[in-house]
Steps between C-alpha positions, in 0.01 A plus 500: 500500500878519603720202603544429881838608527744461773419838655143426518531128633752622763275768588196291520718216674583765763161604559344127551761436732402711787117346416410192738209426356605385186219448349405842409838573312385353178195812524811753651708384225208584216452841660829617519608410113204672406611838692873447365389433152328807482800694615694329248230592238572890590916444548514329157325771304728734660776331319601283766645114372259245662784337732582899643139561525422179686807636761335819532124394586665316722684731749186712434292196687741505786666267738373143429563427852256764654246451245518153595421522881293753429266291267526256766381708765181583259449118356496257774210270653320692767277407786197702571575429888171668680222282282736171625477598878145607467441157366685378807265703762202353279610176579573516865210656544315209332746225719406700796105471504516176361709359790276723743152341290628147504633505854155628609311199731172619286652452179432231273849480349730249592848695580752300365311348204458870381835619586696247343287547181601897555830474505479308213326711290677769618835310421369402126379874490878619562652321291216595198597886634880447413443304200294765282685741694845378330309431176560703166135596457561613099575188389125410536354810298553269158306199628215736597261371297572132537503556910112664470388212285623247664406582832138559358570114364599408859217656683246308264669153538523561873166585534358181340813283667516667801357386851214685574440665873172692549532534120821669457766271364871412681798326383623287750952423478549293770369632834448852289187606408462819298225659294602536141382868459792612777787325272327658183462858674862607445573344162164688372687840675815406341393417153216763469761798588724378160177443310431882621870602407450385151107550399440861722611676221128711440457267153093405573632178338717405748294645812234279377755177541628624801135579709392154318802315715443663815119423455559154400734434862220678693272330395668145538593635891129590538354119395781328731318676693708735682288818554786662671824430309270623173460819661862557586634359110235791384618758701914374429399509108313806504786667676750386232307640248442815663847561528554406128222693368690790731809466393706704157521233323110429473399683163092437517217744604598471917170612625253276293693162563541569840106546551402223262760277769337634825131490353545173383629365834218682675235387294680139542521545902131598514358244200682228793337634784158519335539095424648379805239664695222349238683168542494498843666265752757589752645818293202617437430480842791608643486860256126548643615417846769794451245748354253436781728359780144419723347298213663174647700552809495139583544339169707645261571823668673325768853560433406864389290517879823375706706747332317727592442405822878436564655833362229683681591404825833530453783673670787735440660219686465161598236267411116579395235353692392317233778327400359151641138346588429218647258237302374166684713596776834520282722824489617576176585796283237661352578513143602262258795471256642765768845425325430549163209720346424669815858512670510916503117491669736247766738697549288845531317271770742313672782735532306856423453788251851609585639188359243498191592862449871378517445203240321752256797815527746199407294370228422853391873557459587228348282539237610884482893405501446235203294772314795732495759232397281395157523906436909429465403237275681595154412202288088472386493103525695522867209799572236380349559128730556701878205723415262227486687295839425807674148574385448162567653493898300819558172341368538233706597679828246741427184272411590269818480822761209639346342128539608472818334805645186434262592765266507236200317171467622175563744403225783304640809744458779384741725773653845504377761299660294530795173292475626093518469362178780289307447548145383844532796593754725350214409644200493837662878467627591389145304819356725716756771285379460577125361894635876524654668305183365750289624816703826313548564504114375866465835627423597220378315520184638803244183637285644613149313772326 
């Protein structure tokens, strides 16, 4: 290794300079040494004295100046600006219907109550957005394994601690009220994609610790119980692993893990079904209800009948004839929880297929524009985390469409920044938030062979 000389310093000095983000220069530095070192290396055993050969490597590197802005040009924060506006037509398409729903003499909702609590959310949800937005996502990969366990710790005390409504627990702070499982979603996202970075590596050893986490947070999700948010952690964590088990750096037998993963999550989907439907109760019900919607159109086929009814009747434009009914002599609107669960069958109803067809293209390309940005997604960790936000988005937007027009049993999947919901509209913005963080650093982040 040769001495940092006063050609090299005044070179490098030069170069970090024209950098404005100087945080990278420390990497910059490292990489150019390296490529003037090995000049040197070739100078030197030419005959060259180390001080003349330092000189020479560099006014082979060039201008200082122009390397400078041009490494500035290349490594600087950037702002993946389409997925943030999309989020912004998401959101004002939510607003919209909700201020149409509530205003509505037939709804239920009280209009400023529920606005006031909207803009709250939606301020809190803002300010989440910026935060992991702004927030160096690496520095997390190292506490991987403390973040998983402790979360697991959390959801167990707060299951046994926690109030209990229609037996899923909530965490009241004040006049907040949230359900555990949505604070532990993105911490099991986050922690699982460095436990992936570190134990994907094709040793049987270490996919057997790695499957034996992500089966141990499913299954803590499932008891909560939270039937929905386990299917959407099992589809984020198989889609890590996927890409893991996909990528160069994965050294085991491809094909066989990847079918022992998907037959084992089968066989696990399909073992559930088989005891929730020898259980019983309302699931049970409301799976037999979807497989036969005429078994109980009245009972619990209800909600699955009025969706029906509703998008049936509606129009390309303007409201469906059955968006109300009238019972004891009251007009109201037809279907319940209009402005959560069911808030795309609302909108398909009360404002027509156009606009439903409208919500869907912008959802579609959302999901489509942050797709491409985690394929310009360098580091694995940084990859790895946006793969699973996205898989996870797209899950959700998908299973709540497909529920709404009875394509999917009841499960309780919210539509994205578009169904009312506080916690849920919250921890999604701070998933975008972390989603955009981690593009934001893309280039930030030099990968050393």
């Amino acid at each position: 290794m040769f001495a940092l000389n006063k050609y090299i310093s005044d070179f490098l000095a030069g170069v970090c300079e024209q950098i404005k983000y100087k945080k990278i220069c420390g990497d910059i530095v490292e990489e150019l040494q390296g490529h003037i070192y090995e000049l040197m290396d070739r100078y030197i055993e030419d005959g060259m004295k180390e001080d003349e050969a330092a000189q020479k490597s560099i006014e082979q590197m060039g201008d200082p100046i122009l390397i400078g802005k041009a490494l500035n040009k290349t490594h600087r924060p950037k702002t993946e600006w389409s997925i943030l506006f999309l989020l912004g037509a998401m959101v004002l398409i939510g607003g919209v219907t909700l201020f149409f729903l509530a205003n509505d003499q037939a709804s239920l909702l009280n209009f400023n109550r529920i606005f006031k609590s909207y803009l709250v959310y939606i301020t809190i949800g803002i300010v989440a957005c910026t935060v992991f937005y702004f927030f160096d996502y690496t520095k997390l990969e190292k506490y991987s394994l403390f973040i998983f366990i402790t979360t697991i710790i959390f959801l167990l005390i707060s299951g046994k601690l926690g109030r209990h409504m229609n037996g899923v627990p909530y965490i009241s702070i004040g006049v907040l009220s949230f359900n555990p499982v949505s604070l532990a979603f993105p911490l099991f996202l986050i922690s699982f994609s460095g436990l992936v970075n570190r134990w994907a590596t094709g040793k049987i050893k270490n996919m057997l610790k790695l499957l034996g986490c992500a089966f141990s947070a499913v299954f803590i999700v499932l008891v909560q119980p939270s039937f929905s948010s386990t299917m959407l952690l099992s589809g984020g964590f198989i889609i890590i692993i996927t890409i893991a088990i996909m990528s160069k750096e994965f050294v085991g037998n491809r094909k066989r893990v990847l079918i022992s993963i998907y037959g084992g999550a089968t066989s696990g989907i399909l073992l559930l079904l088989i005891r929730i439907l020898r259980q019983g109760g309302y699931k049970a019900a409301r799976l037999r209800v979807f497989l036969n919607p005429s078994l109980d159109p009245y009972g619990y086929g209800y909600i699955n009948f009025l969706l029906n009814e509703m998008l049936s009747s509606a129009k390309l434009f303007g409201k469906s004839d059955s968006l109300y009914s009238t019972i004891e002599g009251v007009h109201r609107i037809a279907l319940p929880e209009a402005n959560t669960d069911y808030i795309f069958a609302y909108i398909v109803a009360a404002f027509g297929w156009i606009m439903g067809a409208l919500t869907i293209i912008v959802i579609a390309l959302a999901i489509v524009r942050m797709f491409l940005a985690t394929r310009r997604i360098h580091h694995s960790y940084g990859r790895y985390l946006a793969c699973s936000i996205v898989a996870v988005f797209a899950l959700q937007a998908l299973g709540n469409i497909l529920m709404n027009i009875g394509m999917a049993p009841i499960l309780g999947f919210s539509l994205p920044f578009i169904s009312y919901g506080g916690t849920n509209f919250v921890v999604n913005m701070a998933l975008i938030g972390l989603l955009l963080g981690v593009y934001r650093r893309k280039d930030l982040i030099i990968i050393h062979s």
